[in-house]
mmCIF file of C-alpha atoms and ligand atoms in Angstrom:
data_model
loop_
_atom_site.group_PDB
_atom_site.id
_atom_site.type_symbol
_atom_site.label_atom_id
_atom_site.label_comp_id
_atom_site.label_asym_id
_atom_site.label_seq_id
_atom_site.Cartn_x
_atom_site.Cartn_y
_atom_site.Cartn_z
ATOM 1 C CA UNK A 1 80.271 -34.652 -11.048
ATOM 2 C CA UNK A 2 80.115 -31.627 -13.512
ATOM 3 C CA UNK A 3 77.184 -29.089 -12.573
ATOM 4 C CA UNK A 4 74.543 -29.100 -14.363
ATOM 5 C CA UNK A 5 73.705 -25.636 -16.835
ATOM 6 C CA UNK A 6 71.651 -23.508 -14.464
ATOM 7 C CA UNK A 7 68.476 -22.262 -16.276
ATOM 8 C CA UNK A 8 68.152 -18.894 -15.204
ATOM 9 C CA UNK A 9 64.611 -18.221 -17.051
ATOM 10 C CA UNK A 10 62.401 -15.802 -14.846
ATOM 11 C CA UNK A 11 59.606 -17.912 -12.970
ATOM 12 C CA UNK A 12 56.437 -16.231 -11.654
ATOM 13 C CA UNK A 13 55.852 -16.396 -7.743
ATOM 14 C CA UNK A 14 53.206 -19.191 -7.883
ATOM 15 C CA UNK A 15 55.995 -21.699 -9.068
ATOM 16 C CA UNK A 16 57.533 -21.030 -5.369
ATOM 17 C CA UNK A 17 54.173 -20.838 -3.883
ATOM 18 C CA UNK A 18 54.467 -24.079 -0.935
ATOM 19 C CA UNK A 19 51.923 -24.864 1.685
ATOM 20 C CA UNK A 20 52.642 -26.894 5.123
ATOM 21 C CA UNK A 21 49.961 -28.082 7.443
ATOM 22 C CA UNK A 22 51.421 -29.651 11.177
ATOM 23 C CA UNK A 23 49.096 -30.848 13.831
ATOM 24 C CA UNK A 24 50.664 -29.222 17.222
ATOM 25 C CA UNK A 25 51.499 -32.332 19.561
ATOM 26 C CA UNK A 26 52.482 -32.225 22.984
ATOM 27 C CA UNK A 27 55.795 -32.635 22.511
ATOM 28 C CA UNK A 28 55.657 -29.214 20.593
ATOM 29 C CA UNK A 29 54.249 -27.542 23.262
ATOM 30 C CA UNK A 30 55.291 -26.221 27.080
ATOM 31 C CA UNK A 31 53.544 -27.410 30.248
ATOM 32 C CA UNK A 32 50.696 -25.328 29.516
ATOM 33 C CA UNK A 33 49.910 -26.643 25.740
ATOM 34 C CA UNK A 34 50.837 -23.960 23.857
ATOM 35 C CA UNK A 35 53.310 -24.355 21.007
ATOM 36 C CA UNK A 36 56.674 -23.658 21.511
ATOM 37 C CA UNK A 37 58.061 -20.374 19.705
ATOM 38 C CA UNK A 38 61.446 -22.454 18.762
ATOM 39 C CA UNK A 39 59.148 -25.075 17.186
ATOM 40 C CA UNK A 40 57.603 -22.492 15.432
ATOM 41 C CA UNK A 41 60.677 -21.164 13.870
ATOM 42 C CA UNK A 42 61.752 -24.367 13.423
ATOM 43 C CA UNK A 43 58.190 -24.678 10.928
ATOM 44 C CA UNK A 44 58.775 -21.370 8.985
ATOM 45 C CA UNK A 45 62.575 -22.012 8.555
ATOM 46 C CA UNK A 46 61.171 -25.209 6.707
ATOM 47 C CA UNK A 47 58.422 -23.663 5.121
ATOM 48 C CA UNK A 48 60.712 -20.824 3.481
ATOM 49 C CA UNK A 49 62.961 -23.107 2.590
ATOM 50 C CA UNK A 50 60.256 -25.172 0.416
ATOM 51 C CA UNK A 51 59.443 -21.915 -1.419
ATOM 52 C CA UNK A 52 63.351 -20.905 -2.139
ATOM 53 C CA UNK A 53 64.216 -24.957 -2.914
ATOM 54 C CA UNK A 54 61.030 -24.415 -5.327
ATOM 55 C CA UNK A 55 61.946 -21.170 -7.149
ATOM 56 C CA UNK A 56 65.954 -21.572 -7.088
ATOM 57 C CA UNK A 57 65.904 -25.232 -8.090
ATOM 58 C CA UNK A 58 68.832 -25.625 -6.037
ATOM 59 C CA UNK A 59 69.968 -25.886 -2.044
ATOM 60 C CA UNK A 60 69.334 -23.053 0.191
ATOM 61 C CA UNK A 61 71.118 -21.730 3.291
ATOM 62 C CA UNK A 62 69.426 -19.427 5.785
ATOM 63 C CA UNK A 63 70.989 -16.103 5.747
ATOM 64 C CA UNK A 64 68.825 -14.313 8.077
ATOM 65 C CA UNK A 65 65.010 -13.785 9.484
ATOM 66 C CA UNK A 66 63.513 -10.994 9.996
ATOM 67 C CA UNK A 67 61.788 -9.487 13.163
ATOM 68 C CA UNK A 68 58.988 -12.231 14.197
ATOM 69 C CA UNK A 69 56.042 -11.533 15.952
ATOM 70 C CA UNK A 70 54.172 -14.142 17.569
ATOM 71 C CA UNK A 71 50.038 -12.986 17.797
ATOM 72 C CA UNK A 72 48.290 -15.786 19.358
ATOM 73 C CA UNK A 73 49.130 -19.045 21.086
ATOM 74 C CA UNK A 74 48.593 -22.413 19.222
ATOM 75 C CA UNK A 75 47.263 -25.507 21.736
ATOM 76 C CA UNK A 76 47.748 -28.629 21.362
ATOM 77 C CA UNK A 77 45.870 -30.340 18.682
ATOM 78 C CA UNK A 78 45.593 -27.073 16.678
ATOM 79 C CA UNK A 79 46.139 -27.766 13.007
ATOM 80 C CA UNK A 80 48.666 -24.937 11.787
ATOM 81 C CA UNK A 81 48.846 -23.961 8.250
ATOM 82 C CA UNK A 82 52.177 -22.579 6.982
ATOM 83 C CA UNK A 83 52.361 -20.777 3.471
ATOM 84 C CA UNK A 84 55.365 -19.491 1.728
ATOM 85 C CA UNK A 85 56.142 -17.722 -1.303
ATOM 86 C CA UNK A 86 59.390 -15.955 -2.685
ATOM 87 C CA UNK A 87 58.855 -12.317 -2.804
ATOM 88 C CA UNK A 88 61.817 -11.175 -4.447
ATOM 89 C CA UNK A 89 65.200 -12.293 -5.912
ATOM 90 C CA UNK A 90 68.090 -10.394 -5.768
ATOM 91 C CA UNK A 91 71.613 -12.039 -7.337
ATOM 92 C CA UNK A 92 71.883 -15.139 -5.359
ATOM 93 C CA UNK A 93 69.254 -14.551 -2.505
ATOM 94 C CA UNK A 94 65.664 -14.512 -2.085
ATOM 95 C CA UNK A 95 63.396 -13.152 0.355
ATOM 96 C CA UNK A 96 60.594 -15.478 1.198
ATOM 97 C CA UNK A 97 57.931 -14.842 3.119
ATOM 98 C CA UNK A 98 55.924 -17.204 5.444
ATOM 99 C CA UNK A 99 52.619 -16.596 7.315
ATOM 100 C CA UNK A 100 50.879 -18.954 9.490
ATOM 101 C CA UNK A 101 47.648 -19.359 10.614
ATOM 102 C CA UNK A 102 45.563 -21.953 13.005
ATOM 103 C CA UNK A 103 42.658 -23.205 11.433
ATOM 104 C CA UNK A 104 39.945 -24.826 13.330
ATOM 105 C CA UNK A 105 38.593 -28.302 11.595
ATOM 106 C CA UNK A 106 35.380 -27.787 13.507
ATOM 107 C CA UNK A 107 33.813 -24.508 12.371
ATOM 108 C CA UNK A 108 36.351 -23.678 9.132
ATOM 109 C CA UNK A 109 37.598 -20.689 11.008
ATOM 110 C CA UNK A 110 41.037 -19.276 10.421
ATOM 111 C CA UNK A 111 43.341 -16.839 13.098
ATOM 112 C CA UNK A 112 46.438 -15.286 11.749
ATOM 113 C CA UNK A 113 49.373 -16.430 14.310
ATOM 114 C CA UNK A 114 52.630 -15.408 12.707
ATOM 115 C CA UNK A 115 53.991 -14.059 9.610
ATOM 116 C CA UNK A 116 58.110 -13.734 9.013
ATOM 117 C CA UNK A 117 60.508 -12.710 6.143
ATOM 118 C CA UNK A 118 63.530 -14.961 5.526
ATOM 119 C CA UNK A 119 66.011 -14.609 2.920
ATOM 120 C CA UNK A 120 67.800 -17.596 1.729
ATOM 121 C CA UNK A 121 70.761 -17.572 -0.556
ATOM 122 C CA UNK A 122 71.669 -20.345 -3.500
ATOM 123 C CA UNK A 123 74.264 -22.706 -2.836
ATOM 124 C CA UNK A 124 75.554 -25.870 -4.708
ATOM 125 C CA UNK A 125 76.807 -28.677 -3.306
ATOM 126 C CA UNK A 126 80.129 -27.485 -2.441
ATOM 127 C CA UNK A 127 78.559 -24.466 -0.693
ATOM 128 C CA UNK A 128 79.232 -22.018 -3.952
ATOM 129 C CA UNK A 129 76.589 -19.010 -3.863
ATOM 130 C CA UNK A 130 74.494 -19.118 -7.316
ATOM 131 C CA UNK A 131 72.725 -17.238 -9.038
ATOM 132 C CA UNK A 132 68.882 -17.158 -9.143
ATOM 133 C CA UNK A 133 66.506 -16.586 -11.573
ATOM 134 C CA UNK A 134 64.550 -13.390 -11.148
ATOM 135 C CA UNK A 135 60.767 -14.065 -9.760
ATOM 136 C CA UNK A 136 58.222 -12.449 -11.922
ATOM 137 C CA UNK A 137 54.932 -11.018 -9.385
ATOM 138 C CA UNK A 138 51.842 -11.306 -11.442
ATOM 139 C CA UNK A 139 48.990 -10.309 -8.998
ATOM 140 C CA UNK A 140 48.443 -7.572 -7.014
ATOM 141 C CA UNK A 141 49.713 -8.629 -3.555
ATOM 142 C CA UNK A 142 52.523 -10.180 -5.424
ATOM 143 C CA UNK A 143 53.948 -6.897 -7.017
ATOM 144 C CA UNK A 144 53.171 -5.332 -3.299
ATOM 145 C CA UNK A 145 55.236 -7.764 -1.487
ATOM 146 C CA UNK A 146 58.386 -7.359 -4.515
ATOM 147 C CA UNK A 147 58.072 -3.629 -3.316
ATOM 148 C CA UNK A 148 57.857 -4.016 0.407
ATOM 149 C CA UNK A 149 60.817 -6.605 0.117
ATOM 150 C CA UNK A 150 62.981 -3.737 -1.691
ATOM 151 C CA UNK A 151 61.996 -1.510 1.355
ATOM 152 C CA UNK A 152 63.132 -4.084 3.486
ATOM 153 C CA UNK A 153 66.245 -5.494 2.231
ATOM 154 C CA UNK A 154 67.201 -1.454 2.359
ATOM 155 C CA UNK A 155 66.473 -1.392 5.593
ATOM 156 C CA UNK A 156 68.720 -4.640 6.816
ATOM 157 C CA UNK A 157 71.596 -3.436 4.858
ATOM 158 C CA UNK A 158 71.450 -0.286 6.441
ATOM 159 C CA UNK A 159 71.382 -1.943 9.616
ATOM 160 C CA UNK A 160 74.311 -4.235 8.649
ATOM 161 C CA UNK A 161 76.387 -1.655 8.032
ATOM 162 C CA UNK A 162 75.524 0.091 11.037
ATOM 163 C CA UNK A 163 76.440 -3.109 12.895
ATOM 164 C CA UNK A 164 79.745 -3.064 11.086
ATOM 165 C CA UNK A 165 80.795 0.533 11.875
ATOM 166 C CA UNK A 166 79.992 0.010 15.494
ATOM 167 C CA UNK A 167 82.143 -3.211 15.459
ATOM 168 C CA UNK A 168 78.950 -5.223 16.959
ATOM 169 C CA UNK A 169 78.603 -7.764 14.443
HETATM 170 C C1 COA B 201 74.456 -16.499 4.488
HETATM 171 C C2 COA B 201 75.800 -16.711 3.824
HETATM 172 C C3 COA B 201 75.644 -17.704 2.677
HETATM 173 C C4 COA B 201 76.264 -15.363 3.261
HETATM 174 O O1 COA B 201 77.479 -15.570 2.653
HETATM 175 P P1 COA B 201 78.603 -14.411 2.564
HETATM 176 O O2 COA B 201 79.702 -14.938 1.733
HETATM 177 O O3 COA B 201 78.879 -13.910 3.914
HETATM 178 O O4 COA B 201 77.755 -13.295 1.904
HETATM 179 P P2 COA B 201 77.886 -12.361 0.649
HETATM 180 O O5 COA B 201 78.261 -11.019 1.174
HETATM 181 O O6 COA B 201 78.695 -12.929 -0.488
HETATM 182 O O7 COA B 201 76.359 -12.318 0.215
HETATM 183 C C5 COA B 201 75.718 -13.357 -0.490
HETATM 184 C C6 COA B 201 74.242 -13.005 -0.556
HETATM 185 O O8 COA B 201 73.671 -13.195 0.748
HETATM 186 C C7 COA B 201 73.020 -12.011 1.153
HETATM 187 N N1 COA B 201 73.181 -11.935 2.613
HETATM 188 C C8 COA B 201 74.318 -12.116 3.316
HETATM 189 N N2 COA B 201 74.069 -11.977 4.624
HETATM 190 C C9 COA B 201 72.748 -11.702 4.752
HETATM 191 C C10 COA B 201 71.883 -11.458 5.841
HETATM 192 N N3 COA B 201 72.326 -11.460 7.092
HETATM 193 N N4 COA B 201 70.584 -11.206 5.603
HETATM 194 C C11 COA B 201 70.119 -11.205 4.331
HETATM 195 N N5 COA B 201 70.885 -11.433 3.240
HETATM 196 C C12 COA B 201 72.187 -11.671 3.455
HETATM 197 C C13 COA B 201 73.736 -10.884 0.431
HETATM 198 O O9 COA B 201 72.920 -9.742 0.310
HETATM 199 C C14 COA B 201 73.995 -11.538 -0.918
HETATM 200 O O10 COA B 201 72.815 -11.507 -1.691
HETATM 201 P P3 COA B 201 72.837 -11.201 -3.293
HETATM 202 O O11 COA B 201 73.893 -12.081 -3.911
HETATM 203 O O12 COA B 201 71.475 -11.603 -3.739
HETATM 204 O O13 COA B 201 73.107 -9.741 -3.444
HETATM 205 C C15 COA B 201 76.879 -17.233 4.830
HETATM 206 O O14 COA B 201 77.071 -16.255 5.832
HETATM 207 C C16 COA B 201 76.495 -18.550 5.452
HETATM 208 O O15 COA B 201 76.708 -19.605 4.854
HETATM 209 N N6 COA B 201 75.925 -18.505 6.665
HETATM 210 C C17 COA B 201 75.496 -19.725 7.359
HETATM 211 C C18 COA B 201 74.134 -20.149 6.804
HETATM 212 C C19 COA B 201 73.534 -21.266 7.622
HETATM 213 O O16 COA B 201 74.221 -22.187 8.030
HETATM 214 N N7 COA B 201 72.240 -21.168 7.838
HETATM 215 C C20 COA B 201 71.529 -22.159 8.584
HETATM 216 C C21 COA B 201 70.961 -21.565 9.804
HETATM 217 S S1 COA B 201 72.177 -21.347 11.102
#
């Protein structure tokens, strides 16, 4: 089947922007009832994914993600909120980031549990890398987070490298 043109038009960061909401079940959780940290990843892998699947209008592959912290548990029954939005495109990969909070149904409350970067690159069908179209930040945080992800795409290139030259990769 031929590919189809690729419209490369620049989309703002709200086209990407994806929520997820999962109800933690015991069979997400260790003998204690907190959430696993592998389910977890599992979420935000998904959850970035929906934002780059969004904003590439193609398949994604998981290149790499970032240092993850994890700040509080989540119990069983907690109703965890995932939200994901590309920060910044390069040629044909995105970083995307994902934070995740627990919200409590009861009193409206909401506690920051985890926030990640992932970058994802653009692949057809056959696995060939493709080009993105840039992301356009319109707000505030948005043009923040295009900066920070500059920062930080320095950062694990240098660290690549470094990786390289040791022969550790
Ligand atoms: C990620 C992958 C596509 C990179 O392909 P590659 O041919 O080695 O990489 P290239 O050097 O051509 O780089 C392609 C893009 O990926 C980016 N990239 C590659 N490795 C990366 C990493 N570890 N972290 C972030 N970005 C990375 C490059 O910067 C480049 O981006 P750009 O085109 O926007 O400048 C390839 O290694 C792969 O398919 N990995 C397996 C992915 C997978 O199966 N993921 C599921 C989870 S296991």
């Amino acid at each position: 089947m031929p590919t189809p043109e690729r419209d490369l038009t620049p989309r703002p960061v709200k086209d990407s922007q994806s929520e997820m909401a999962e109800v933690v079940l015991p069979n997400d959780a260790n003998p204690l009832g907190n959430l696993l940290g592998g389910r977890l990843m599992h979420l935000i892998d998904i959850a970035g994914a929906l934002a780059a699947h969004r904003h590439s209008r193609s398949y994604v592959v998981t290149a790499s993600m970032d240092h993850l912290d994890f700040l509080a548990p989540v119990h069983v029954g907690d109703l965890l909120i995932l939200r994901s939005s590309v920060n910044r495109v390069y040629r044909t990969s995105m970083e995307v980031g994902v934070k995740c909070w627990v919200e409590s149904y009861i009193t409206g409350t909401k506690r920051h549990v985890s926030s990640a970067y992932l970058t994802f690159v653009a692949i057809d069908s056959e696995c060939n890398h493709l080009q993105v179209a840039p992301v356009i930040p319109e707000t505030g945080d948005e043009k923040r987070r295009f900066e920070d992800a500059g920062r930080r795409r320095a950062t694990r290139q240098a660290e690549s490298q470094r990786r390289a030259g040791s022969g550790n990769n």
